[in-house]
Amino acid sequence: MKAKDIMSTNIVSCHPDTSVKDAARLMTLKGFSSLPVVNGNNEIRGIISASDFIGKEIEVPHAMASMKRLLGQNFYRISIEDIYKKTQHFKVSQIMTTKLNTVTPETSIDGVVKSMIEKHHKRLPVVDNGVLVGMITRKDLLKAFILV
């Protein structure tokens, strides 16, 4: 069994120039904890997740580093509400994760699981020649149990 057998192909994504407020709205409306970020050719450029908004300095250092860099030295002196007000016009490209772990449609389920476990990912983009063709979540892995 391969990634293409269990991946979700009805993908909701956003673009790098989408505002973080619009991305948060879309994630909330769809019940997603993340969105792949693609360009006009559907080539994957990154992923934005709830962690990028919340920021966990130890587990997700890029999120806090981005917010600190964008807001300056007063980062810890302002409330979360003020941070959200000041950053809602920011673009997804300013806080998204760009170092991605991806799989191809031909990746074995064993390879998908290994990648998810080793990198502590809850989801993986499925990419064919740089183009996003699907997403695999832990829930999608349950399909493998049904299909076997």
mmCIF file of N, CA and C in Angstrom:
data_model
loop_
_atom_site.group_PDB
_atom_site.id
_atom_site.type_symbol
_atom_site.label_atom_id
_atom_site.label_comp_id
_atom_site.label_asym_id
_atom_site.label_seq_id
_atom_site.Cartn_x
_atom_site.Cartn_y
_atom_site.Cartn_z
ATOM 1 N N MET A 1 0.847 -1.170 0.000
ATOM 2 C CA MET A 1 0.000 0.000 0.000
ATOM 3 C C MET A 1 0.898 1.240 0.000
ATOM 4 N N LYS A 2 0.426 2.268 -0.706
ATOM 5 C CA LYS A 2 1.220 3.485 -0.872
ATOM 6 C C LYS A 2 0.452 4.719 -0.411
ATOM 7 N N ALA A 3 1.181 5.815 -0.327
ATOM 8 C CA ALA A 3 0.587 7.079 0.115
ATOM 9 C C ALA A 3 -0.624 7.446 -0.734
ATOM 10 N N LYS A 4 -0.548 7.213 -2.037
ATOM 11 C CA LYS A 4 -1.652 7.584 -2.932
ATOM 12 C C LYS A 4 -2.936 6.828 -2.611
ATOM 13 N N ASP A 5 -2.824 5.686 -1.933
ATOM 14 C CA ASP A 5 -4.001 4.884 -1.599
ATOM 15 C C ASP A 5 -4.780 5.434 -0.410
ATOM 16 N N ILE A 6 -4.150 6.233 0.414
ATOM 17 C CA ILE A 6 -4.838 6.723 1.617
ATOM 18 C C ILE A 6 -4.876 8.245 1.736
ATOM 19 N N MET A 7 -4.148 8.954 0.867
ATOM 20 C CA MET A 7 -4.074 10.411 0.998
ATOM 21 C C MET A 7 -5.414 11.068 0.691
ATOM 22 N N SER A 8 -5.618 12.211 1.300
ATOM 23 C CA SER A 8 -6.782 13.037 1.000
ATOM 24 C C SER A 8 -6.400 13.948 -0.157
ATOM 25 N N THR A 9 -7.264 14.016 -1.159
ATOM 26 C CA THR A 9 -6.956 14.837 -2.331
ATOM 27 C C THR A 9 -7.792 16.107 -2.405
ATOM 28 N N ASN A 10 -8.807 16.205 -1.579
ATOM 29 C CA ASN A 10 -9.620 17.419 -1.520
ATOM 30 C C ASN A 10 -8.943 18.371 -0.532
ATOM 31 N N ILE A 11 -7.930 19.074 -1.016
ATOM 32 C CA ILE A 11 -7.046 19.844 -0.150
ATOM 33 C C ILE A 11 -7.490 21.303 -0.074
ATOM 34 N N VAL A 12 -7.581 21.802 1.129
ATOM 35 C CA VAL A 12 -7.814 23.228 1.352
ATOM 36 C C VAL A 12 -6.453 23.831 1.654
ATOM 37 N N SER A 13 -6.083 24.851 0.896
ATOM 38 C CA SER A 13 -4.768 25.466 1.071
ATOM 39 C C SER A 13 -4.898 26.983 1.049
ATOM 40 N N CYS A 14 -3.782 27.637 1.261
ATOM 41 C CA CYS A 14 -3.742 29.092 1.150
ATOM 42 C C CYS A 14 -2.465 29.468 0.409
ATOM 43 N N HIS A 15 -2.332 30.746 0.107
ATOM 44 C CA HIS A 15 -1.173 31.255 -0.620
ATOM 45 C C HIS A 15 -0.257 32.020 0.335
ATOM 46 N N PRO A 16 1.001 32.181 -0.036
ATOM 47 C CA PRO A 16 1.931 32.904 0.833
ATOM 48 C C PRO A 16 1.481 34.328 1.165
ATOM 49 N N ASP A 17 0.730 34.963 0.252
ATOM 50 C CA ASP A 17 0.300 36.340 0.499
ATOM 51 C C ASP A 17 -1.043 36.446 1.220
ATOM 52 N N THR A 18 -1.611 35.319 1.628
ATOM 53 C CA THR A 18 -2.832 35.321 2.437
ATOM 54 C C THR A 18 -2.516 35.935 3.797
ATOM 55 N N SER A 19 -3.419 36.753 4.318
ATOM 56 C CA SER A 19 -3.183 37.322 5.651
ATOM 57 C C SER A 19 -3.309 36.213 6.696
ATOM 58 N N VAL A 20 -2.579 36.352 7.787
ATOM 59 C CA VAL A 20 -2.668 35.337 8.837
ATOM 60 C C VAL A 20 -4.073 35.307 9.434
ATOM 61 N N LYS A 21 -4.757 36.437 9.432
ATOM 62 C CA LYS A 21 -6.135 36.470 9.932
ATOM 63 C C LYS A 21 -7.039 35.624 9.037
ATOM 64 N N ASP A 22 -6.895 35.759 7.717
ATOM 65 C CA ASP A 22 -7.707 34.956 6.802
ATOM 66 C C ASP A 22 -7.365 33.471 6.909
ATOM 67 N N ALA A 23 -6.091 33.165 7.094
ATOM 68 C CA ALA A 23 -5.686 31.764 7.266
ATOM 69 C C ALA A 23 -6.291 31.197 8.543
ATOM 70 N N ALA A 24 -6.257 31.966 9.624
ATOM 71 C CA ALA A 24 -6.842 31.520 10.895
ATOM 72 C C ALA A 24 -8.347 31.319 10.746
ATOM 73 N N ARG A 25 -8.995 32.224 10.020
ATOM 74 C CA ARG A 25 -10.440 32.104 9.793
ATOM 75 C C ARG A 25 -10.749 30.816 9.018
ATOM 76 N N LEU A 26 -9.991 30.562 7.954
ATOM 77 C CA LEU A 26 -10.203 29.368 7.141
ATOM 78 C C LEU A 26 -9.962 28.098 7.955
ATOM 79 N N MET A 27 -8.904 28.083 8.743
ATOM 80 C CA MET A 27 -8.609 26.919 9.579
ATOM 81 C C MET A 27 -9.729 26.679 10.583
ATOM 82 N N THR A 28 -10.246 27.748 11.157
ATOM 83 C CA THR A 28 -11.324 27.635 12.140
ATOM 84 C C THR A 28 -12.609 27.136 11.489
ATOM 85 N N LEU A 29 -12.963 27.715 10.341
ATOM 86 C CA LEU A 29 -14.195 27.317 9.644
ATOM 87 C C LEU A 29 -14.162 25.862 9.192
ATOM 88 N N LYS A 30 -12.996 25.407 8.746
ATOM 89 C CA LYS A 30 -12.859 24.038 8.235
ATOM 90 C C LYS A 30 -12.513 23.029 9.324
ATOM 91 N N GLY A 31 -12.176 23.506 10.514
ATOM 92 C CA GLY A 31 -11.807 22.603 11.598
ATOM 93 C C GLY A 31 -10.426 21.996 11.430
ATOM 94 N N PHE A 32 -9.528 22.713 10.748
ATOM 95 C CA PHE A 32 -8.173 22.229 10.507
ATOM 96 C C PHE A 32 -7.208 22.862 11.494
ATOM 97 N N SER A 33 -6.151 22.139 11.807
ATOM 98 C CA SER A 33 -5.111 22.706 12.659
ATOM 99 C C SER A 33 -3.936 23.219 11.831
ATOM 100 N N SER A 34 -4.008 23.019 10.513
ATOM 101 C CA SER A 34 -2.949 23.519 9.637
ATOM 102 C C SER A 34 -3.470 23.633 8.209
ATOM 103 N N LEU A 35 -2.715 24.368 7.407
ATOM 104 C CA LEU A 35 -3.009 24.502 5.983
ATOM 105 C C LEU A 35 -1.704 24.447 5.205
ATOM 106 N N PRO A 36 -1.683 23.702 4.097
ATOM 107 C CA PRO A 36 -0.516 23.795 3.229
ATOM 108 C C PRO A 36 -0.536 25.154 2.528
ATOM 109 N N VAL A 37 0.635 25.674 2.259
ATOM 110 C CA VAL A 37 0.768 26.959 1.574
ATOM 111 C C VAL A 37 1.349 26.679 0.190
ATOM 112 N N VAL A 38 0.619 27.092 -0.850
ATOM 113 C CA VAL A 38 1.021 26.810 -2.228
ATOM 114 C C VAL A 38 1.071 28.100 -3.041
ATOM 115 N N ASN A 39 1.842 28.061 -4.133
ATOM 116 C CA ASN A 39 1.856 29.202 -5.045
ATOM 117 C C ASN A 39 0.774 29.003 -6.112
ATOM 118 N N GLY A 40 0.752 29.852 -7.116
ATOM 119 C CA GLY A 40 -0.265 29.787 -8.163
ATOM 120 C C GLY A 40 -0.237 28.515 -8.991
ATOM 121 N N ASN A 41 0.882 27.807 -8.990
ATOM 122 C CA ASN A 41 1.010 26.542 -9.718
ATOM 123 C C ASN A 41 0.781 25.338 -8.820
ATOM 124 N N ASN A 42 0.270 25.575 -7.624
ATOM 125 C CA ASN A 42 0.013 24.542 -6.618
ATOM 126 C C ASN A 42 1.297 23.860 -6.134
ATOM 127 N N GLU A 43 2.421 24.553 -6.275
ATOM 128 C CA GLU A 43 3.685 24.046 -5.749
ATOM 129 C C GLU A 43 3.754 24.407 -4.271
ATOM 130 N N ILE A 44 4.115 23.431 -3.464
ATOM 131 C CA ILE A 44 4.115 23.665 -2.018
ATOM 132 C C ILE A 44 5.256 24.594 -1.623
ATOM 133 N N ARG A 45 4.931 25.560 -0.790
ATOM 134 C CA ARG A 45 5.899 26.545 -0.322
ATOM 135 C C ARG A 45 6.097 26.487 1.183
ATOM 136 N N GLY A 46 5.146 25.871 1.878
ATOM 137 C CA GLY A 46 5.246 25.790 3.327
ATOM 138 C C GLY A 46 3.970 25.243 3.914
ATOM 139 N N ILE A 47 3.883 25.332 5.219
ATOM 140 C CA ILE A 47 2.673 24.922 5.927
ATOM 141 C C ILE A 47 2.497 25.883 7.101
ATOM 142 N N ILE A 48 1.266 26.255 7.356
ATOM 143 C CA ILE A 48 0.975 27.106 8.506
ATOM 144 C C ILE A 48 0.100 26.302 9.447
ATOM 145 N N SER A 49 0.469 26.286 10.705
ATOM 146 C CA SER A 49 -0.288 25.505 11.685
ATOM 147 C C SER A 49 -0.650 26.374 12.879
ATOM 148 N N ALA A 50 -1.509 25.847 13.711
ATOM 149 C CA ALA A 50 -1.909 26.566 14.921
ATOM 150 C C ALA A 50 -0.689 26.932 15.752
ATOM 151 N N SER A 51 0.322 26.102 15.743
ATOM 152 C CA SER A 51 1.552 26.390 16.494
ATOM 153 C C SER A 51 2.233 27.661 16.007
ATOM 154 N N ASP A 52 2.084 27.971 14.731
ATOM 155 C CA ASP A 52 2.689 29.187 14.202
ATOM 156 C C ASP A 52 2.005 30.438 14.753
ATOM 157 N N PHE A 53 0.738 30.318 15.120
ATOM 158 C CA PHE A 53 0.012 31.442 15.707
ATOM 159 C C PHE A 53 0.286 31.553 17.202
ATOM 160 N N ILE A 54 0.316 30.401 17.858
ATOM 161 C CA ILE A 54 0.469 30.366 19.307
ATOM 162 C C ILE A 54 1.928 30.512 19.690
ATOM 163 N N GLY A 55 2.772 29.760 19.019
ATOM 164 C CA GLY A 55 4.200 29.820 19.279
ATOM 165 C C GLY A 55 4.598 29.118 20.554
ATOM 166 N N LYS A 56 5.374 28.062 20.416
ATOM 167 C CA LYS A 56 5.918 27.353 21.565
ATOM 168 C C LYS A 56 7.426 27.431 21.428
ATOM 169 N N GLU A 57 8.038 28.230 22.261
ATOM 170 C CA GLU A 57 9.449 28.542 22.084
ATOM 171 C C GLU A 57 10.336 27.302 22.038
ATOM 172 N N ILE A 58 10.034 26.297 22.827
ATOM 173 C CA ILE A 58 10.883 25.113 22.852
ATOM 174 C C ILE A 58 10.531 24.161 21.718
ATOM 175 N N GLU A 59 9.241 23.866 21.568
ATOM 176 C CA GLU A 59 8.842 22.885 20.570
ATOM 177 C C GLU A 59 8.803 23.457 19.161
ATOM 178 N N VAL A 60 8.472 24.728 19.010
ATOM 179 C CA VAL A 60 8.364 25.342 17.696
ATOM 180 C C VAL A 60 9.124 26.672 17.716
ATOM 181 N N PRO A 61 10.446 26.613 17.730
ATOM 182 C CA PRO A 61 11.217 27.841 17.884
ATOM 183 C C PRO A 61 11.017 28.845 16.760
ATOM 184 N N HIS A 62 10.722 28.377 15.553
ATOM 185 C CA HIS A 62 10.560 29.308 14.436
ATOM 186 C C HIS A 62 9.381 30.249 14.644
ATOM 187 N N ALA A 63 8.328 29.791 15.308
ATOM 188 C CA ALA A 63 7.139 30.628 15.500
ATOM 189 C C ALA A 63 7.452 31.809 16.405
ATOM 190 N N MET A 64 8.044 31.550 17.552
ATOM 191 C CA MET A 64 8.373 32.635 18.468
ATOM 192 C C MET A 64 9.460 33.525 17.864
ATOM 193 N N ALA A 65 10.415 32.921 17.203
ATOM 194 C CA ALA A 65 11.475 33.719 16.598
ATOM 195 C C ALA A 65 10.887 34.672 15.567
ATOM 196 N N SER A 66 9.945 34.204 14.757
ATOM 197 C CA SER A 66 9.334 35.063 13.752
ATOM 198 C C SER A 66 8.574 36.196 14.404
ATOM 199 N N MET A 67 7.753 35.883 15.394
ATOM 200 C CA MET A 67 6.974 36.914 16.062
ATOM 201 C C MET A 67 7.895 37.900 16.781
ATOM 202 N N LYS A 68 8.930 37.391 17.432
ATOM 203 C CA LYS A 68 9.874 38.276 18.121
ATOM 204 C C LYS A 68 10.539 39.212 17.116
ATOM 205 N N ARG A 69 10.958 38.644 15.993
ATOM 206 C CA ARG A 69 11.632 39.439 14.975
ATOM 207 C C ARG A 69 10.683 40.495 14.404
ATOM 208 N N LEU A 70 9.436 40.117 14.167
ATOM 209 C CA LEU A 70 8.478 41.038 13.566
ATOM 210 C C LEU A 70 8.005 42.114 14.532
ATOM 211 N N LEU A 71 7.903 41.787 15.809
ATOM 212 C CA LEU A 71 7.383 42.743 16.792
ATOM 213 C C LEU A 71 8.468 43.486 17.561
ATOM 214 N N GLY A 72 9.688 43.009 17.494
ATOM 215 C CA GLY A 72 10.779 43.706 18.157
ATOM 216 C C GLY A 72 10.928 43.345 19.619
ATOM 217 N N GLN A 73 11.711 44.155 20.327
ATOM 218 C CA GLN A 73 12.100 43.848 21.705
ATOM 219 C C GLN A 73 10.960 43.915 22.706
ATOM 220 N N ASN A 74 9.831 44.500 22.349
ATOM 221 C CA ASN A 74 8.704 44.609 23.278
ATOM 222 C C ASN A 74 7.805 43.375 23.261
ATOM 223 N N PHE A 75 8.245 42.323 22.608
ATOM 224 C CA PHE A 75 7.422 41.124 22.444
ATOM 225 C C PHE A 75 6.819 40.632 23.756
ATOM 226 N N TYR A 76 7.631 40.520 24.804
ATOM 227 C CA TYR A 76 7.146 39.951 26.064
ATOM 228 C C TYR A 76 6.401 40.963 26.938
ATOM 229 N N ARG A 77 6.368 42.211 26.529
ATOM 230 C CA ARG A 77 5.701 43.242 27.323
ATOM 231 C C ARG A 77 4.256 43.474 26.898
ATOM 232 N N ILE A 78 3.821 42.806 25.852
ATOM 233 C CA ILE A 78 2.455 43.028 25.379
ATOM 234 C C ILE A 78 1.641 41.746 25.505
ATOM 235 N N SER A 79 0.332 41.909 25.584
ATOM 236 C CA SER A 79 -0.556 40.760 25.776
ATOM 237 C C SER A 79 -0.736 39.986 24.476
ATOM 238 N N ILE A 80 -1.216 38.763 24.603
ATOM 239 C CA ILE A 80 -1.508 37.940 23.433
ATOM 240 C C ILE A 80 -2.521 38.646 22.540
ATOM 241 N N GLU A 81 -3.532 39.279 23.143
ATOM 242 C CA GLU A 81 -4.536 39.993 22.353
ATOM 243 C C GLU A 81 -3.887 41.093 21.519
ATOM 244 N N ASP A 82 -2.959 41.825 22.121
ATOM 245 C CA ASP A 82 -2.265 42.883 21.391
ATOM 246 C C ASP A 82 -1.384 42.306 20.288
ATOM 247 N N ILE A 83 -0.747 41.174 20.579
ATOM 248 C CA ILE A 83 0.064 40.518 19.549
ATOM 249 C C ILE A 83 -0.823 40.145 18.372
ATOM 250 N N TYR A 84 -1.972 39.540 18.651
ATOM 251 C CA TYR A 84 -2.872 39.146 17.570
ATOM 252 C C TYR A 84 -3.373 40.354 16.788
ATOM 253 N N LYS A 85 -3.682 41.440 17.473
ATOM 254 C CA LYS A 85 -4.136 42.659 16.782
ATOM 255 C C LYS A 85 -3.049 43.210 15.870
ATOM 256 N N LYS A 86 -1.809 43.180 16.350
ATOM 257 C CA LYS A 86 -0.705 43.745 15.575
ATOM 258 C C LYS A 86 -0.267 42.842 14.427
ATOM 259 N N THR A 87 -0.579 41.567 14.512
ATOM 260 C CA THR A 87 -0.071 40.636 13.502
ATOM 261 C C THR A 87 -1.120 40.136 12.517
ATOM 262 N N GLN A 88 -2.380 40.472 12.687
ATOM 263 C CA GLN A 88 -3.399 39.902 11.808
ATOM 264 C C GLN A 88 -3.250 40.334 10.355
ATOM 265 N N HIS A 89 -2.561 41.435 10.099
ATOM 266 C CA HIS A 89 -2.332 41.858 8.718
ATOM 267 C C HIS A 89 -1.073 41.216 8.117
ATOM 268 N N PHE A 90 -0.282 40.528 8.930
ATOM 269 C CA PHE A 90 0.906 39.851 8.423
ATOM 270 C C PHE A 90 0.499 38.809 7.388
ATOM 271 N N LYS A 91 1.420 38.482 6.529
ATOM 272 C CA LYS A 91 1.188 37.465 5.506
ATOM 273 C C LYS A 91 1.615 36.094 6.037
ATOM 274 N N VAL A 92 0.963 35.077 5.539
ATOM 275 C CA VAL A 92 1.283 33.696 5.913
ATOM 276 C C VAL A 92 2.772 33.428 5.706
ATOM 277 N N SER A 93 3.338 33.973 4.637
ATOM 278 C CA SER A 93 4.757 33.740 4.333
ATOM 279 C C SER A 93 5.686 34.213 5.445
ATOM 280 N N GLN A 94 5.204 35.116 6.301
ATOM 281 C CA GLN A 94 6.044 35.646 7.371
ATOM 282 C C GLN A 94 6.135 34.715 8.579
ATOM 283 N N ILE A 95 5.191 33.797 8.731
ATOM 284 C CA ILE A 95 5.236 32.922 9.912
ATOM 285 C C ILE A 95 5.162 31.436 9.583
ATOM 286 N N MET A 96 4.961 31.078 8.316
ATOM 287 C CA MET A 96 4.799 29.665 7.961
ATOM 288 C C MET A 96 6.107 28.898 8.137
ATOM 289 N N THR A 97 5.974 27.604 8.250
ATOM 290 C CA THR A 97 7.117 26.697 8.289
ATOM 291 C C THR A 97 7.489 26.368 6.854
ATOM 292 N N THR A 98 8.750 26.559 6.510
ATOM 293 C CA THR A 98 9.178 26.308 5.132
ATOM 294 C C THR A 98 10.036 25.055 4.989
ATOM 295 N N LYS A 99 10.582 24.581 6.087
ATOM 296 C CA LYS A 99 11.365 23.340 6.030
ATOM 297 C C LYS A 99 10.395 22.188 6.217
ATOM 298 N N LEU A 100 9.995 21.611 5.100
ATOM 299 C CA LEU A 100 8.942 20.602 5.128
ATOM 300 C C LEU A 100 9.474 19.202 4.932
ATOM 301 N N ASN A 101 8.815 18.286 5.570
ATOM 302 C CA ASN A 101 9.026 16.872 5.336
ATOM 303 C C ASN A 101 7.852 16.442 4.467
ATOM 304 N N THR A 102 8.120 15.960 3.280
ATOM 305 C CA THR A 102 7.057 15.547 2.366
ATOM 306 C C THR A 102 7.261 14.097 1.950
ATOM 307 N N VAL A 103 6.221 13.531 1.367
ATOM 308 C CA VAL A 103 6.300 12.200 0.772
ATOM 309 C C VAL A 103 5.749 12.302 -0.642
ATOM 310 N N THR A 104 5.980 11.263 -1.429
ATOM 311 C CA THR A 104 5.437 11.209 -2.785
ATOM 312 C C THR A 104 4.255 10.247 -2.803
ATOM 313 N N PRO A 105 3.467 10.275 -3.868
ATOM 314 C CA PRO A 105 2.354 9.325 -3.955
ATOM 315 C C PRO A 105 2.817 7.868 -3.895
ATOM 316 N N GLU A 106 4.046 7.614 -4.296
ATOM 317 C CA GLU A 106 4.573 6.250 -4.333
ATOM 318 C C GLU A 106 5.248 5.814 -3.033
ATOM 319 N N THR A 107 5.334 6.697 -2.055
ATOM 320 C CA THR A 107 5.939 6.337 -0.766
ATOM 321 C C THR A 107 5.103 5.248 -0.104
ATOM 322 N N SER A 108 5.766 4.238 0.416
ATOM 323 C CA SER A 108 5.051 3.155 1.099
ATOM 324 C C SER A 108 4.419 3.675 2.385
ATOM 325 N N ILE A 109 3.387 2.980 2.836
ATOM 326 C CA ILE A 109 2.754 3.350 4.107
ATOM 327 C C ILE A 109 3.778 3.250 5.237
ATOM 328 N N ASP A 110 4.647 2.241 5.168
ATOM 329 C CA ASP A 110 5.714 2.127 6.170
ATOM 330 C C ASP A 110 6.575 3.387 6.181
ATOM 331 N N GLY A 111 6.903 3.896 4.998
ATOM 332 C CA GLY A 111 7.698 5.115 4.888
ATOM 333 C C GLY A 111 6.974 6.327 5.436
ATOM 334 N N VAL A 112 5.667 6.396 5.193
ATOM 335 C CA VAL A 112 4.853 7.499 5.713
ATOM 336 C C VAL A 112 4.856 7.469 7.237
ATOM 337 N N VAL A 113 4.573 6.297 7.797
ATOM 338 C CA VAL A 113 4.510 6.159 9.257
ATOM 339 C C VAL A 113 5.867 6.479 9.876
ATOM 340 N N LYS A 114 6.930 5.952 9.299
ATOM 341 C CA LYS A 114 8.277 6.205 9.815
ATOM 342 C C LYS A 114 8.573 7.705 9.815
ATOM 343 N N SER A 115 8.238 8.367 8.729
ATOM 344 C CA SER A 115 8.479 9.804 8.625
ATOM 345 C C SER A 115 7.680 10.588 9.661
ATOM 346 N N MET A 116 6.422 10.206 9.855
ATOM 347 C CA MET A 116 5.577 10.896 10.829
ATOM 348 C C MET A 116 6.091 10.691 12.253
ATOM 349 N N ILE A 117 6.524 9.479 12.556
ATOM 350 C CA ILE A 117 7.015 9.180 13.905
ATOM 351 C C ILE A 117 8.342 9.886 14.167
ATOM 352 N N GLU A 118 9.284 9.771 13.228
ATOM 353 C CA GLU A 118 10.615 10.353 13.427
ATOM 354 C C GLU A 118 10.574 11.868 13.561
ATOM 355 N N LYS A 119 9.701 12.502 12.805
ATOM 356 C CA LYS A 119 9.643 13.968 12.798
ATOM 357 C C LYS A 119 8.524 14.525 13.674
ATOM 358 N N HIS A 120 7.775 13.643 14.329
ATOM 359 C CA HIS A 120 6.666 14.048 15.206
ATOM 360 C C HIS A 120 5.615 14.874 14.462
ATOM 361 N N HIS A 121 5.328 14.474 13.222
ATOM 362 C CA HIS A 121 4.338 15.187 12.412
ATOM 363 C C HIS A 121 2.962 14.563 12.562
ATOM 364 N N LYS A 122 1.954 15.402 12.519
ATOM 365 C CA LYS A 122 0.569 14.933 12.540
ATOM 366 C C LYS A 122 0.014 14.836 11.129
ATOM 367 N N ARG A 123 0.718 15.453 10.190
ATOM 368 C CA ARG A 123 0.274 15.447 8.804
ATOM 369 C C ARG A 123 1.493 15.576 7.894
ATOM 370 N N LEU A 124 1.362 15.069 6.681
ATOM 371 C CA LEU A 124 2.445 15.173 5.706
ATOM 372 C C LEU A 124 1.875 15.567 4.350
ATOM 373 N N PRO A 125 2.476 16.554 3.700
ATOM 374 C CA PRO A 125 2.081 16.862 2.331
ATOM 375 C C PRO A 125 2.575 15.762 1.391
ATOM 376 N N VAL A 126 1.742 15.423 0.426
ATOM 377 C CA VAL A 126 2.119 14.471 -0.618
ATOM 378 C C VAL A 126 2.398 15.302 -1.867
ATOM 379 N N VAL A 127 3.628 15.201 -2.361
ATOM 380 C CA VAL A 127 4.092 16.080 -3.424
ATOM 381 C C VAL A 127 4.598 15.255 -4.596
ATOM 382 N N ASP A 128 4.230 15.679 -5.804
ATOM 383 C CA ASP A 128 4.700 15.043 -7.032
ATOM 384 C C ASP A 128 5.379 16.119 -7.870
ATOM 385 N N ASN A 129 6.697 16.029 -8.012
ATOM 386 C CA ASN A 129 7.478 17.036 -8.731
ATOM 387 C C ASN A 129 7.231 18.444 -8.205
ATOM 388 N N GLY A 130 7.161 18.581 -6.896
ATOM 389 C CA GLY A 130 6.990 19.878 -6.263
ATOM 390 C C GLY A 130 5.555 20.349 -6.137
ATOM 391 N N VAL A 131 4.632 19.656 -6.790
ATOM 392 C CA VAL A 131 3.220 20.045 -6.781
ATOM 393 C C VAL A 131 2.482 19.269 -5.694
ATOM 394 N N LEU A 132 1.703 19.984 -4.898
ATOM 395 C CA LEU A 132 0.912 19.357 -3.838
ATOM 396 C C LEU A 132 -0.232 18.572 -4.464
ATOM 397 N N VAL A 133 -0.259 17.259 -4.218
ATOM 398 C CA VAL A 133 -1.318 16.410 -4.777
ATOM 399 C C VAL A 133 -2.185 15.775 -3.697
ATOM 400 N N GLY A 134 -1.758 15.880 -2.440
ATOM 401 C CA GLY A 134 -2.540 15.293 -1.359
ATOM 402 C C GLY A 134 -1.946 15.619 -0.004
ATOM 403 N N MET A 135 -2.676 15.220 1.019
ATOM 404 C CA MET A 135 -2.211 15.348 2.400
ATOM 405 C C MET A 135 -2.523 14.035 3.095
ATOM 406 N N ILE A 136 -1.646 13.642 3.985
ATOM 407 C CA ILE A 136 -1.893 12.464 4.814
ATOM 408 C C ILE A 136 -1.855 12.912 6.265
ATOM 409 N N THR A 137 -2.924 12.609 6.980
ATOM 410 C CA THR A 137 -2.993 12.886 8.412
ATOM 411 C C THR A 137 -2.977 11.552 9.148
ATOM 412 N N ARG A 138 -2.866 11.624 10.445
ATOM 413 C CA ARG A 138 -2.928 10.387 11.232
ATOM 414 C C ARG A 138 -4.266 9.696 11.026
ATOM 415 N N LYS A 139 -5.310 10.474 10.841
ATOM 416 C CA LYS A 139 -6.631 9.897 10.583
ATOM 417 C C LYS A 139 -6.632 9.119 9.268
ATOM 418 N N ASP A 140 -5.926 9.635 8.262
ATOM 419 C CA ASP A 140 -5.841 8.924 6.984
ATOM 420 C C ASP A 140 -5.152 7.573 7.134
ATOM 421 N N LEU A 141 -4.244 7.469 8.108
ATOM 422 C CA LEU A 141 -3.569 6.189 8.329
ATOM 423 C C LEU A 141 -4.553 5.098 8.746
ATOM 424 N N LEU A 142 -5.680 5.506 9.325
ATOM 425 C CA LEU A 142 -6.711 4.524 9.682
ATOM 426 C C LEU A 142 -7.281 3.839 8.441
ATOM 427 N N LYS A 143 -7.237 4.539 7.300
ATOM 428 C CA LYS A 143 -7.716 3.942 6.049
ATOM 429 C C LYS A 143 -6.932 2.675 5.719
ATOM 430 N N ALA A 144 -5.651 2.668 6.073
ATOM 431 C CA ALA A 144 -4.820 1.495 5.796
ATOM 432 C C ALA A 144 -5.367 0.265 6.505
ATOM 433 N N PHE A 145 -5.888 0.445 7.720
ATOM 434 C CA PHE A 145 -6.470 -0.683 8.452
ATOM 435 C C PHE A 145 -7.709 -1.208 7.744
ATOM 436 N N ILE A 146 -8.485 -0.316 7.178
ATOM 437 C CA ILE A 146 -9.709 -0.713 6.487
ATOM 438 C C ILE A 146 -9.395 -1.381 5.160
ATOM 439 N N LEU A 147 -8.383 -0.877 4.459
ATOM 440 C CA LEU A 147 -8.063 -1.361 3.121
ATOM 441 C C LEU A 147 -7.273 -2.661 3.109
ATOM 442 N N VAL A 148 -6.670 -3.026 4.232
ATOM 443 C CA VAL A 148 -5.853 -4.252 4.272
ATOM 444 C C VAL A 148 -6.750 -5.468 4.325
#
